[in-house]
Short mmCIF file of C-alpha atoms in Angstrom, two decimals:
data_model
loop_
_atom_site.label_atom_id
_atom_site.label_comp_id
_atom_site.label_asym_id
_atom_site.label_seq_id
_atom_site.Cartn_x
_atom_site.Cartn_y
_atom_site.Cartn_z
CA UNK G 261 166.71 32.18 -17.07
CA UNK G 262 166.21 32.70 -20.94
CA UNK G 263 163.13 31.64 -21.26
CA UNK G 264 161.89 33.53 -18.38
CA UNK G 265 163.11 37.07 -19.93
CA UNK G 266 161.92 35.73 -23.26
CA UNK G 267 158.51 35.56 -21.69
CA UNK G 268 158.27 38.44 -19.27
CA UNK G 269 159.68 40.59 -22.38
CA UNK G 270 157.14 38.85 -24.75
CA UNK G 271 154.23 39.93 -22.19
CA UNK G 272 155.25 43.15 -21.49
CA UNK G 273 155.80 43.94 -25.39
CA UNK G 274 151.87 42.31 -26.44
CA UNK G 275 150.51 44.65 -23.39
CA UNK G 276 152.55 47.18 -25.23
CA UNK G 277 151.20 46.76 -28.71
CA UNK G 278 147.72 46.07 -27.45
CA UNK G 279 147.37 49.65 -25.72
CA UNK G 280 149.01 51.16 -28.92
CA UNK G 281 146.23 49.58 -31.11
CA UNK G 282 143.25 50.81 -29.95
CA UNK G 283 144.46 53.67 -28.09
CA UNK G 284 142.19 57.29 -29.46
CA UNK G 285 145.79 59.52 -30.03
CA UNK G 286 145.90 63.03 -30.71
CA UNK G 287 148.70 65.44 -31.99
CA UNK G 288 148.20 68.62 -30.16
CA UNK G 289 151.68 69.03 -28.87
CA UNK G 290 155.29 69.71 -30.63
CA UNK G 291 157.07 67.27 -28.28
CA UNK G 292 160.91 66.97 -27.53
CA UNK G 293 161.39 70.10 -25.03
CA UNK G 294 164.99 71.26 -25.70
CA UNK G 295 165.86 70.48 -21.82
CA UNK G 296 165.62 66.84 -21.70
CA UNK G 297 162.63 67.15 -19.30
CA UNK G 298 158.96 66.19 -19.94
CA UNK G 299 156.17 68.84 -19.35
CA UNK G 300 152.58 66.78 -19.83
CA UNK G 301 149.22 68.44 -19.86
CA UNK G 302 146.61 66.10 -18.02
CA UNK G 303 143.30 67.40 -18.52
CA UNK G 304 140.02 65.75 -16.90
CA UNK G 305 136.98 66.47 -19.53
CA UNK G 306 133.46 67.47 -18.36
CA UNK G 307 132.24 64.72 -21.14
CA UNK G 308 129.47 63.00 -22.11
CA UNK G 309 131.09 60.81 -24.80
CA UNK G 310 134.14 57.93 -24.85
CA UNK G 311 137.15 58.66 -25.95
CA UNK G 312 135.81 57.61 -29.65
CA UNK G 313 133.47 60.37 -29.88
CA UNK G 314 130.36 57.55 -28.96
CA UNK G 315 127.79 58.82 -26.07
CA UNK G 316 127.46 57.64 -23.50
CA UNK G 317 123.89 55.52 -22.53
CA UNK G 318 121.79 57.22 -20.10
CA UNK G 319 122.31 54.42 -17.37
CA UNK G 320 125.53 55.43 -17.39
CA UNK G 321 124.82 59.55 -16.73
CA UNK G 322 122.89 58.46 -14.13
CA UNK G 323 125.08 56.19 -12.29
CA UNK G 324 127.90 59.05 -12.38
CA UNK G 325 125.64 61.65 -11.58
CA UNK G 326 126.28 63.75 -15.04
CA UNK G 327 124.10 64.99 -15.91
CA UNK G 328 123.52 66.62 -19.08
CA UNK G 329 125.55 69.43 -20.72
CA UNK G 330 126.49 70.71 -24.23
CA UNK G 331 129.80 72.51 -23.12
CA UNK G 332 133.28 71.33 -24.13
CA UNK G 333 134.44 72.48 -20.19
CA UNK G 334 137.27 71.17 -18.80
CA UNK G 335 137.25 69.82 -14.95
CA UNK G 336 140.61 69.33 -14.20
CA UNK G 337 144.05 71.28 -15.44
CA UNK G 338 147.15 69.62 -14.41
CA UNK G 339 150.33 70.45 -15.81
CA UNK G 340 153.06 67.71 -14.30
CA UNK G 341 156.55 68.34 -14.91
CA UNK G 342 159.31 65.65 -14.92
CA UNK G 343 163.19 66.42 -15.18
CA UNK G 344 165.82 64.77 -17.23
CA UNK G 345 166.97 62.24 -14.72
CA UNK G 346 163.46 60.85 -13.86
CA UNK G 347 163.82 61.20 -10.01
CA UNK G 348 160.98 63.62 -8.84
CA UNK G 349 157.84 64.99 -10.61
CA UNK G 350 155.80 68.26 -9.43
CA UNK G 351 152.13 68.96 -11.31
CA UNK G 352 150.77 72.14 -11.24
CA UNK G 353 146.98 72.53 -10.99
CA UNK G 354 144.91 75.61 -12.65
CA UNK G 355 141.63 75.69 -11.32
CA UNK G 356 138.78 75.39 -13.32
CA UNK G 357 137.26 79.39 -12.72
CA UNK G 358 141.06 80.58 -12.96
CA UNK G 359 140.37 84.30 -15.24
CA UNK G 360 143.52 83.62 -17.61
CA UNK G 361 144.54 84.76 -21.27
CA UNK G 362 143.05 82.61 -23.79
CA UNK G 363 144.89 83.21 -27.42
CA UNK G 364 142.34 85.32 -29.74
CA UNK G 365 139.77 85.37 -27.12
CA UNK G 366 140.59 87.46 -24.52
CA UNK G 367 140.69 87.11 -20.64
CA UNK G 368 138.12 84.13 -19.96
CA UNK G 369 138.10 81.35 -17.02
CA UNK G 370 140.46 78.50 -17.94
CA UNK G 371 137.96 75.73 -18.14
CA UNK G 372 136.48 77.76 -21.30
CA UNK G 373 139.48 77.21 -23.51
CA UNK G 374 139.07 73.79 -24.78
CA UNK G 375 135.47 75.14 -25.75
CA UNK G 376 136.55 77.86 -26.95
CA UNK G 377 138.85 77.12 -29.04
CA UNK G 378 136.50 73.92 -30.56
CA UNK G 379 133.67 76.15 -31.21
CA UNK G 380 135.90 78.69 -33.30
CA UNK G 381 137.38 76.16 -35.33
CA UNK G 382 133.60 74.63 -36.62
CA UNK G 383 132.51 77.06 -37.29
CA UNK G 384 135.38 77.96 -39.63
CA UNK G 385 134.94 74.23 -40.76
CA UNK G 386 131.40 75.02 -41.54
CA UNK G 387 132.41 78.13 -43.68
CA UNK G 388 134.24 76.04 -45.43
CA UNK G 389 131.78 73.61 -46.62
CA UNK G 390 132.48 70.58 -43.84
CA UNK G 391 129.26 69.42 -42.96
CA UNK G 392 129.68 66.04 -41.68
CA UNK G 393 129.07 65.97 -37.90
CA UNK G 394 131.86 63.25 -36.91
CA UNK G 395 134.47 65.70 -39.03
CA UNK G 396 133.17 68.44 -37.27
CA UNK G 397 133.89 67.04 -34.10
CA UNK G 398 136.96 66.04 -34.71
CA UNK G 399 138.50 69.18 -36.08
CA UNK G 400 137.24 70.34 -33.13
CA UNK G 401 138.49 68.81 -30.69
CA UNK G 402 141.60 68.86 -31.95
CA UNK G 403 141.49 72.85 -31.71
CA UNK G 404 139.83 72.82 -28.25
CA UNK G 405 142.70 70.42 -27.02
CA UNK G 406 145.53 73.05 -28.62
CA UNK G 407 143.68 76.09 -27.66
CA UNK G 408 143.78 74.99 -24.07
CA UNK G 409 147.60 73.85 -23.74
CA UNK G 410 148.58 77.37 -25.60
CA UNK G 411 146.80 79.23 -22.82
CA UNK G 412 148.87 76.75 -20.60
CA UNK G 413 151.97 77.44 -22.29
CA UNK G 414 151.41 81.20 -22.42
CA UNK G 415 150.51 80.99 -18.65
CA UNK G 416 153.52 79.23 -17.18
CA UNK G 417 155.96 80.03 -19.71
CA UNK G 418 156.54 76.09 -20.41
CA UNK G 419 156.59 74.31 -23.50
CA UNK G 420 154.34 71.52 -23.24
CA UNK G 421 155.76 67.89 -24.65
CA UNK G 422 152.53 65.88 -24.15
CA UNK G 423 148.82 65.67 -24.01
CA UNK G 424 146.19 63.32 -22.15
CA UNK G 425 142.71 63.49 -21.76
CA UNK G 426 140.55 61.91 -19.77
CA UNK G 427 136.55 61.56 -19.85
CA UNK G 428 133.99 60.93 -17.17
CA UNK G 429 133.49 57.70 -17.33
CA UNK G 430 136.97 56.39 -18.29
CA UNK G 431 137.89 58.13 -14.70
CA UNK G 432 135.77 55.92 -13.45
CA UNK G 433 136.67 52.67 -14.63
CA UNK G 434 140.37 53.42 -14.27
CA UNK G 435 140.04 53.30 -10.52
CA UNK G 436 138.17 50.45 -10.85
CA UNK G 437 140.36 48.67 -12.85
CA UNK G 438 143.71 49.39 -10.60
CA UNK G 439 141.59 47.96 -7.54
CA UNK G 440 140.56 51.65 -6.30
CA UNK G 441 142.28 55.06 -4.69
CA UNK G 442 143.28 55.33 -0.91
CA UNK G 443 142.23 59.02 0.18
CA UNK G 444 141.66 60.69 3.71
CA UNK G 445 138.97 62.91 4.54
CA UNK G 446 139.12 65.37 7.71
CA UNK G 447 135.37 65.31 7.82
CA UNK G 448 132.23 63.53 6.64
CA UNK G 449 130.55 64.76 3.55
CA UNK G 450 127.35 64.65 1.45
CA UNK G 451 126.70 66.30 -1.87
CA UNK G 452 123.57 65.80 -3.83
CA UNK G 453 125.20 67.50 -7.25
CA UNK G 454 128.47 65.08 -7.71
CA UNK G 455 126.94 62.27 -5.68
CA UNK G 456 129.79 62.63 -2.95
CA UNK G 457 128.27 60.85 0.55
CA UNK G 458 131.94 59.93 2.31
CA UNK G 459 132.35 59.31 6.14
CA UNK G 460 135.83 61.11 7.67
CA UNK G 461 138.96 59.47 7.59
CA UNK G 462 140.85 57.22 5.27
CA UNK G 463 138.93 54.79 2.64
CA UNK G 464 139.36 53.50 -0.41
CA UNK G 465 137.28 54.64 -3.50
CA UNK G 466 136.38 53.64 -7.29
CA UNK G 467 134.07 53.64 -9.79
CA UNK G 468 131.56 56.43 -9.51
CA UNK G 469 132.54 57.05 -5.96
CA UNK G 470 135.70 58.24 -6.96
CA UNK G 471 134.23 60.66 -9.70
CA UNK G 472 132.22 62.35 -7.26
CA UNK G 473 135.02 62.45 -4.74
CA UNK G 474 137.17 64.84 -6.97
CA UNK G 475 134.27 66.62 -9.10
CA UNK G 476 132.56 68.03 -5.39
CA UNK G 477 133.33 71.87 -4.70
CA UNK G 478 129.64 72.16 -2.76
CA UNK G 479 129.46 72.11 0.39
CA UNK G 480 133.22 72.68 0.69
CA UNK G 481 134.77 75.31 3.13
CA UNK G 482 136.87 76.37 -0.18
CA UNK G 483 134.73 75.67 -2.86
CA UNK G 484 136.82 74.62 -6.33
CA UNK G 485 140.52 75.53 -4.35
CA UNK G 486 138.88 72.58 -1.78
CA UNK G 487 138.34 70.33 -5.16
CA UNK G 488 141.46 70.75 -6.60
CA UNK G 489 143.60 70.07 -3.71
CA UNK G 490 141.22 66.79 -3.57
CA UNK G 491 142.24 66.58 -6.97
CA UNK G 492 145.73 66.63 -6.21
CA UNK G 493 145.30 63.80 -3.23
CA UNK G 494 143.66 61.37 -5.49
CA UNK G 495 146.70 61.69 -8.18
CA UNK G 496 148.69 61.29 -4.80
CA UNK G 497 146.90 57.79 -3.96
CA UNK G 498 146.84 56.86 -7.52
CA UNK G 499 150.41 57.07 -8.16
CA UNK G 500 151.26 55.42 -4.68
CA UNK G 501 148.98 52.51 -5.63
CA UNK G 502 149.97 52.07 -9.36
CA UNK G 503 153.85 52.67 -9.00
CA UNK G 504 154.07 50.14 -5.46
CA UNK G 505 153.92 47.13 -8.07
CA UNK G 506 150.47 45.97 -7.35
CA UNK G 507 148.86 46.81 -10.69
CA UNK G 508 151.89 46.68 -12.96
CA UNK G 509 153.43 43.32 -11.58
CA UNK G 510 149.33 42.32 -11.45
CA UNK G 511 148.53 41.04 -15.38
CA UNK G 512 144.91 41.03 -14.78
CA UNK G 513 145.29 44.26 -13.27
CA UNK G 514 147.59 45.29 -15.79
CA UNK G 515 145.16 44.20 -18.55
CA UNK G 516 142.15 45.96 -17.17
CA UNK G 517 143.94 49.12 -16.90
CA UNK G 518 144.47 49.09 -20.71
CA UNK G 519 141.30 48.75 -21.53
CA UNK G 520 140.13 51.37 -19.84
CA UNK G 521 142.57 53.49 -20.93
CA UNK G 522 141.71 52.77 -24.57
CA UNK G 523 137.91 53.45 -23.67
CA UNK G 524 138.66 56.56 -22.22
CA UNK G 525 141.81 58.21 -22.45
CA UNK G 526 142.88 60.93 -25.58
CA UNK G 527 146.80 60.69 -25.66
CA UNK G 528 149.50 62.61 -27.57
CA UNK G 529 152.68 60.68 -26.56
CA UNK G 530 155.09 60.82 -30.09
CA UNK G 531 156.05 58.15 -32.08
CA UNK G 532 156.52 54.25 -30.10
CA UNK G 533 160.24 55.02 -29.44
CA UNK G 534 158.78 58.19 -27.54
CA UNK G 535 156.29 55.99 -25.34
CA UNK G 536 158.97 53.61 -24.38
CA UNK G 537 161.64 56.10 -23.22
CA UNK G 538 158.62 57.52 -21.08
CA UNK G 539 157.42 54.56 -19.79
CA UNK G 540 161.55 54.05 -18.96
CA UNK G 541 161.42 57.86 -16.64
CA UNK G 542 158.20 56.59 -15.13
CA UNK G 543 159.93 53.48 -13.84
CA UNK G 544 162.40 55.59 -11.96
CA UNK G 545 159.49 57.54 -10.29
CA UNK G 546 159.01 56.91 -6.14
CA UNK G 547 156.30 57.71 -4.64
CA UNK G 548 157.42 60.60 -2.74
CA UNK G 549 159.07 62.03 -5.38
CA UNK G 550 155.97 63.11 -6.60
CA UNK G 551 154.37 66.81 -5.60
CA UNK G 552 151.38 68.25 -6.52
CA UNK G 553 151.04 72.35 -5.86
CA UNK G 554 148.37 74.80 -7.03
CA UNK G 555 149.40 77.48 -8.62
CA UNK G 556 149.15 81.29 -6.38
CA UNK G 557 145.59 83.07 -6.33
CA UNK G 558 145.47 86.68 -6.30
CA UNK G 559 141.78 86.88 -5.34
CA UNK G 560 139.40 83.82 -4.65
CA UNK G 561 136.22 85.91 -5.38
CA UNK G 562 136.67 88.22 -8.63
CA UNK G 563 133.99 89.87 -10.58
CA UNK G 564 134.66 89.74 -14.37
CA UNK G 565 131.80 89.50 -16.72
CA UNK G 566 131.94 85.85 -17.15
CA UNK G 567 130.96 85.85 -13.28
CA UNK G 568 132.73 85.34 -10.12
CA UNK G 569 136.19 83.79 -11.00
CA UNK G 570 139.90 83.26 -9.38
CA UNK G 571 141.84 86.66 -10.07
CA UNK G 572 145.70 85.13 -11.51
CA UNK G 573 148.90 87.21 -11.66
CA UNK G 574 150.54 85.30 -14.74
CA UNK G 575 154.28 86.62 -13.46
CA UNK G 576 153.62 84.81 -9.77
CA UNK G 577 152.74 82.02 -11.83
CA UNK G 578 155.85 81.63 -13.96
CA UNK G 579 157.68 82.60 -10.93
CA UNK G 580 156.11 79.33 -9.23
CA UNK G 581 156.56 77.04 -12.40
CA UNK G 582 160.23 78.02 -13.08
CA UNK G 583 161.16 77.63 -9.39
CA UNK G 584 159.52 74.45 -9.25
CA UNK G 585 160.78 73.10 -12.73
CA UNK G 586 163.94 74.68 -13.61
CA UNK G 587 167.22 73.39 -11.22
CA UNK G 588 169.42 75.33 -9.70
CA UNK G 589 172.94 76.06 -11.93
CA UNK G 590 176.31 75.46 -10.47
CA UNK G 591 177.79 78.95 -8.63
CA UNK G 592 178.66 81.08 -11.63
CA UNK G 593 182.39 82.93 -10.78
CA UNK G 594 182.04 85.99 -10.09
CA UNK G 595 181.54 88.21 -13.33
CA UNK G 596 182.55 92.40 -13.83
CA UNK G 597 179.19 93.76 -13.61
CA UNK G 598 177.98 96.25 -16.08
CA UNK G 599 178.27 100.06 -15.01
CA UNK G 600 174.88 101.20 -14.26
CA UNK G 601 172.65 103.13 -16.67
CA UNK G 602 172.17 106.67 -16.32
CA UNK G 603 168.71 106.12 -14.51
CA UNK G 604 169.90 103.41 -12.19
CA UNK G 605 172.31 105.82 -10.90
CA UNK G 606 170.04 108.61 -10.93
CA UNK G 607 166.93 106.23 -8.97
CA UNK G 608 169.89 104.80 -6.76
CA UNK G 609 171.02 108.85 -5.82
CA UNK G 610 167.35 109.69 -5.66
CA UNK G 611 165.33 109.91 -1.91
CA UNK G 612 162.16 107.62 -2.05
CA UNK G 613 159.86 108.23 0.29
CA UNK G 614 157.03 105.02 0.61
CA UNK G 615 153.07 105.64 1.22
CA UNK G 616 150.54 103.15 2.00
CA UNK G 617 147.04 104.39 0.83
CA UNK G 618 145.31 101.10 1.05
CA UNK G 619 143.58 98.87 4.09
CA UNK G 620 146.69 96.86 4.48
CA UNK G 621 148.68 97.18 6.94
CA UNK G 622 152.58 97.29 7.16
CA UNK G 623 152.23 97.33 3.16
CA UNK G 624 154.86 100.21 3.12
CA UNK G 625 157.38 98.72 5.14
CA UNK G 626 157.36 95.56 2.85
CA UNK G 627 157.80 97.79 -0.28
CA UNK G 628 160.41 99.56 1.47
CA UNK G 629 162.19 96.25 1.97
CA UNK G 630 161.39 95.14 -1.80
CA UNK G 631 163.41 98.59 -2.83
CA UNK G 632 166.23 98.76 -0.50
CA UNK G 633 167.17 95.02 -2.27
CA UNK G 634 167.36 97.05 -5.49
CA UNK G 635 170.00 99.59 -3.45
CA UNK G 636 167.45 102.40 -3.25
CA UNK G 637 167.44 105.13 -0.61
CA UNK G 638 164.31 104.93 1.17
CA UNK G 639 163.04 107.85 3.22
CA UNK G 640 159.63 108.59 4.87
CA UNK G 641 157.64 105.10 5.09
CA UNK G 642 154.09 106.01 6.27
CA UNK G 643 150.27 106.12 5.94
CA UNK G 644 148.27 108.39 3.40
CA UNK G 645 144.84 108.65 2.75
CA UNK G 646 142.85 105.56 1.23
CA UNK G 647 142.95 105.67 -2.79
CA UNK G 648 142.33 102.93 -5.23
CA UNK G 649 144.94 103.92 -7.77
CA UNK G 650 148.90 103.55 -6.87
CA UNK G 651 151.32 106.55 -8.82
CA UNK G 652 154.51 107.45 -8.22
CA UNK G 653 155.49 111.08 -8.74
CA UNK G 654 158.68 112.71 -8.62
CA UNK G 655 160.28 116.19 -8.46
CA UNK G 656 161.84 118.16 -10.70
CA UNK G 657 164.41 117.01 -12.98
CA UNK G 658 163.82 112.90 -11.04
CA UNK G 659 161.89 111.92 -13.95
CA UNK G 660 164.48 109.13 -15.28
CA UNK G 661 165.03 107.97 -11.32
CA UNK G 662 160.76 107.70 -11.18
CA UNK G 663 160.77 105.65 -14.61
CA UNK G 664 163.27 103.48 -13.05
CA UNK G 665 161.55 103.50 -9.70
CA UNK G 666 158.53 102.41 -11.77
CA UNK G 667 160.00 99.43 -13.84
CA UNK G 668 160.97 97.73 -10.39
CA UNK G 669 157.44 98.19 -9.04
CA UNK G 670 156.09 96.30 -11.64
CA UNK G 671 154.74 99.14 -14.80
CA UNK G 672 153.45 101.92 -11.90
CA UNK G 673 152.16 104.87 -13.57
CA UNK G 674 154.56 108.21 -12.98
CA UNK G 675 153.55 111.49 -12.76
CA UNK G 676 155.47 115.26 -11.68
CA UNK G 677 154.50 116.90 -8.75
CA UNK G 678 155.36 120.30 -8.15
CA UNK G 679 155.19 119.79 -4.23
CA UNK G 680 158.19 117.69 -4.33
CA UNK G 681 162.24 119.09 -4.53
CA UNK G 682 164.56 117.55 -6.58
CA UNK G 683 165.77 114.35 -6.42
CA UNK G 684 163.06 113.26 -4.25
CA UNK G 685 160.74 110.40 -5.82
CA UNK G 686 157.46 109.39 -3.92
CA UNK G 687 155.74 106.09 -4.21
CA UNK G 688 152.18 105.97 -3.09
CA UNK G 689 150.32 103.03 -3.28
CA UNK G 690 146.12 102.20 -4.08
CA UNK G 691 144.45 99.14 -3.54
CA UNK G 692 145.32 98.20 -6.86
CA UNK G 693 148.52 97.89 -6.71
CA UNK G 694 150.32 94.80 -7.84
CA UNK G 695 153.59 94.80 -7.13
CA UNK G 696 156.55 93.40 -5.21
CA UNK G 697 155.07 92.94 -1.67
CA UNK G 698 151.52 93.02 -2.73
CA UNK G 699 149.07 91.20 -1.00
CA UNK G 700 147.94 87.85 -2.46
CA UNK G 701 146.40 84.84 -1.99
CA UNK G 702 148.29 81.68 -1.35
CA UNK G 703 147.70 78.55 -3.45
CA UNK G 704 147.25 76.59 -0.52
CA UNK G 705 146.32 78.25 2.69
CA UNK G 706 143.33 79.32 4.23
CA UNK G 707 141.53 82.29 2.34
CA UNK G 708 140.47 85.51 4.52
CA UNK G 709 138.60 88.05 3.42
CA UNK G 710 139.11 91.16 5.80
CA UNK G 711 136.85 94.53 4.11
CA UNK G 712 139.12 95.04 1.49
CA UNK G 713 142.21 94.17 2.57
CA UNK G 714 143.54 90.35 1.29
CA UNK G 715 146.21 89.12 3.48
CA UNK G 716 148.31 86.16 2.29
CA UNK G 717 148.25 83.15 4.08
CA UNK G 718 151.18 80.62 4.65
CA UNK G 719 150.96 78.24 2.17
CA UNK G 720 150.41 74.43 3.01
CA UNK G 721 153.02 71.89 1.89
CA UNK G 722 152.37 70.68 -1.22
CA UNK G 723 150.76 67.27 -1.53
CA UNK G 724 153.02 64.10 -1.84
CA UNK G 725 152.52 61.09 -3.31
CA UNK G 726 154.70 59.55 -0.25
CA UNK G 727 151.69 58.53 1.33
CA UNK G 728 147.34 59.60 2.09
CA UNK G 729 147.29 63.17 2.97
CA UNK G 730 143.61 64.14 4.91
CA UNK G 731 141.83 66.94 3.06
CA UNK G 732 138.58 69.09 2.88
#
């Protein structure tokens, strides 16, 4: 029995040192969250190069269906979130034409950040006298790679622990080397631009074939929503098949998978304590316990000057993230509650009357709902005439009450109205409003576009790595 752990722990450690050796490492992220839990950035690279920096042959373009393209873009955002104890994982996925805040560049679509943020930092290399082209690159990629999890962080409100990339070619071979992906398909499909030609129902994929079933978006009923939720079943099928003991128990298999993960795969993990004690939480990973969600759209086809793009509301988004990450506490006993502030009482005395000025219907009645929660009077709930900017005015001496009103609508501009008595606060809402109650897109669910009105869909259950979910 000695020699058996002496030798299983021998193998396992020389795997170990042998992926640490000729793995390409970055250090992007800070690492160590202060909850215990591990927040990891996987990001899928539109690339034409290894992991080293080396291109790659032509042969090989052509076989994946590449392509050719000069842009540092980023395919695939995943942000996958795993809590102290190790017993469930959720990743969140940004899509790639998600309009977002990039740091010092202003609102541009996520998969822009990693380029972004590379192209900034040569050319302040440049200024600075660094002309070799390998140093260049490097520095580069190194800012792309913390430009893009900053935008992340500032997105969801996380703290990101770790960092891996993955290339276009290294995607490949690490289905192939894990013996390929299970994945469902509710229909047949053919797509000249990724290569995609798959019949309907469940297969297996790798290589190539898997490359081009996760990079398609045309010809989809959804476009890139479609491709990340495609995405999201292909990390399902992966996880099943790596975690059921078929590639890690498998030493050829095992072996393989290393080597393609050195060819291909960027990875900020810490020091080798900080690998292991991952590696440890991994272990403790089921299937199941595995979820992959998008995170919420607010509009599926927004005009910005970068092109049509995926309109985000960055508070729905932490809202998602934190109810997805963060656990709920133990039932607090019951605490004295502050007295109110001279403008909660005054809002909370003050008659608000709810107008809907937009093509939505029922929108009032949800807002009223929103504000009686906050222990607001709520008087006449009705129609108005259509108007694309929401206001709330008030009456004399209701200007605190309207501020207040304001705050819990989310920032809606105020505004005195000489029409109104006192103590009466009206809320009148445009088609841009925002708010509590305001129309959005789900992450998941169907999108309909109805003139101008956007009604939310139910949202699908998020995808499991329990077992093949059929997608688009």
């Amino acid at each position: 029995m000695s020699l058996v752990i002496l030798l299983v722990t021998g193998y396992g450690w020389s795997n170990y040192r042998h992926l640490l050796n000729g793995l390409a490492t970055s250090d992007v992220a800070d690492g160590g969250g202060a909850d215990g839990a591990v927040d990891i950035l996987l990001v899928g690279m539109d690339s034409r190069t290894d992991a080293h920096g080396n291109p790659l042959p032509e042969e090989v373009l052509r076989e994946l269906h590449a392509g050719s393209n000069d842009a540092s873009l980023t395919d695939t955002v995943i942000m996958l979130h795993i809590p102290n104890d190790g017993t469930s994982a959720v990743g969140f996925s940004f899509p790639r034409d998600s309009y977002v805040s990039i740091p010092g560049q202003g609102n541009h679509k996520i998969n822009s950040a990693y380029g972004r943020g590379k192209e900034t930092e040569i050319a302040s290399q440049q200024q600075s006298g660094v002309t070799d082209p390998a140093a260049l690159d490097r520095a580069g990629n190194e800012a792309g790679r913390k430009m893009l999890l900053r935008t992340v962080e500032n997105l969801t409100g996380s703290s990101i622990d770790h960092y891996a990339e993955v290339n276009l070619l290294g995607f490949a071979k690490i289905t192939e080397s894990v013996g390929g992906v299970p994945v469902c398909l509710n229909s047949a499909t053919s797509d000249t631009y990724s290569g995609a030609d798959f019949q309907a129902g469940q297969q297996t994929i790798a290589g190539p074939a898997a490359l081009a079933f996760v990079r398609q978006r045309h010809g989809l009923p959804r476009g890139d929503l479609d491709r990340v939720v495609r995405q999201q079943a292909f990390l399902a099928g992966l996880t099943q098949t790596a975690l059921s003991g078929g590639v890690l128990a498998n030493p050829n298999k095992l072996r393989e998978l290393i080597n393609s993960v050195q060819d291909s795969v960027v990875l900020d993990l810490g020091d080798d304590t900080d690998v292991l004690s991952f590696a440890e939480r991994l272990r403790g990973l089921a299937g199941g316990a595995i979820k992959f969600d998008t995170i919420p759209i607010e509009d599926a086809a927004y005009d910005t000057p970068d092109g049509e793009a995926l309109k985000i509301d960055p508070r729905a988004v932490k809202a998602a993230v934190r109810a997805a990450t963060v656990p709920p506490s133990a039932p607090a006993s019951p605490t004295p509650q502050p007295p109110p502030t001279s403008a909660s009482q005054q809002a909370a005395a003050a008659r608000v009357d709810v107008l809907n000025g937009t093509s939505t219907s029922g929108l009032a009645s949800k807002v009223q709902d929103q504000l009686k929660t906050q222990g607001l009077d709520v008087g006449t709930v009705g129609n108005t005439s259509k108007r694309s900017s929401s206001v709330i005015r008030y009456g004399s001496g209701s200007e605190a009450a309207a501020q207040e009103v304001a705050s819990l609508m989310g920032g809606m501009p105020t505004e005195a109205s000489s029409s109104l008595s006192s103590g009466r606060v009206q809320v009148i809402i445009g088609s841009d409003y925002d708010g509590p109650a305001a129309p959005r897109f789900s992450s998941g669910g169907a999108m309909a576009l109805d003139g101008t009105a956007r009604q939310q869909e139910p949202a699908e259950a998020p995808i499991s790595a329990a077992g093949i979910p059929c997608v688009n």
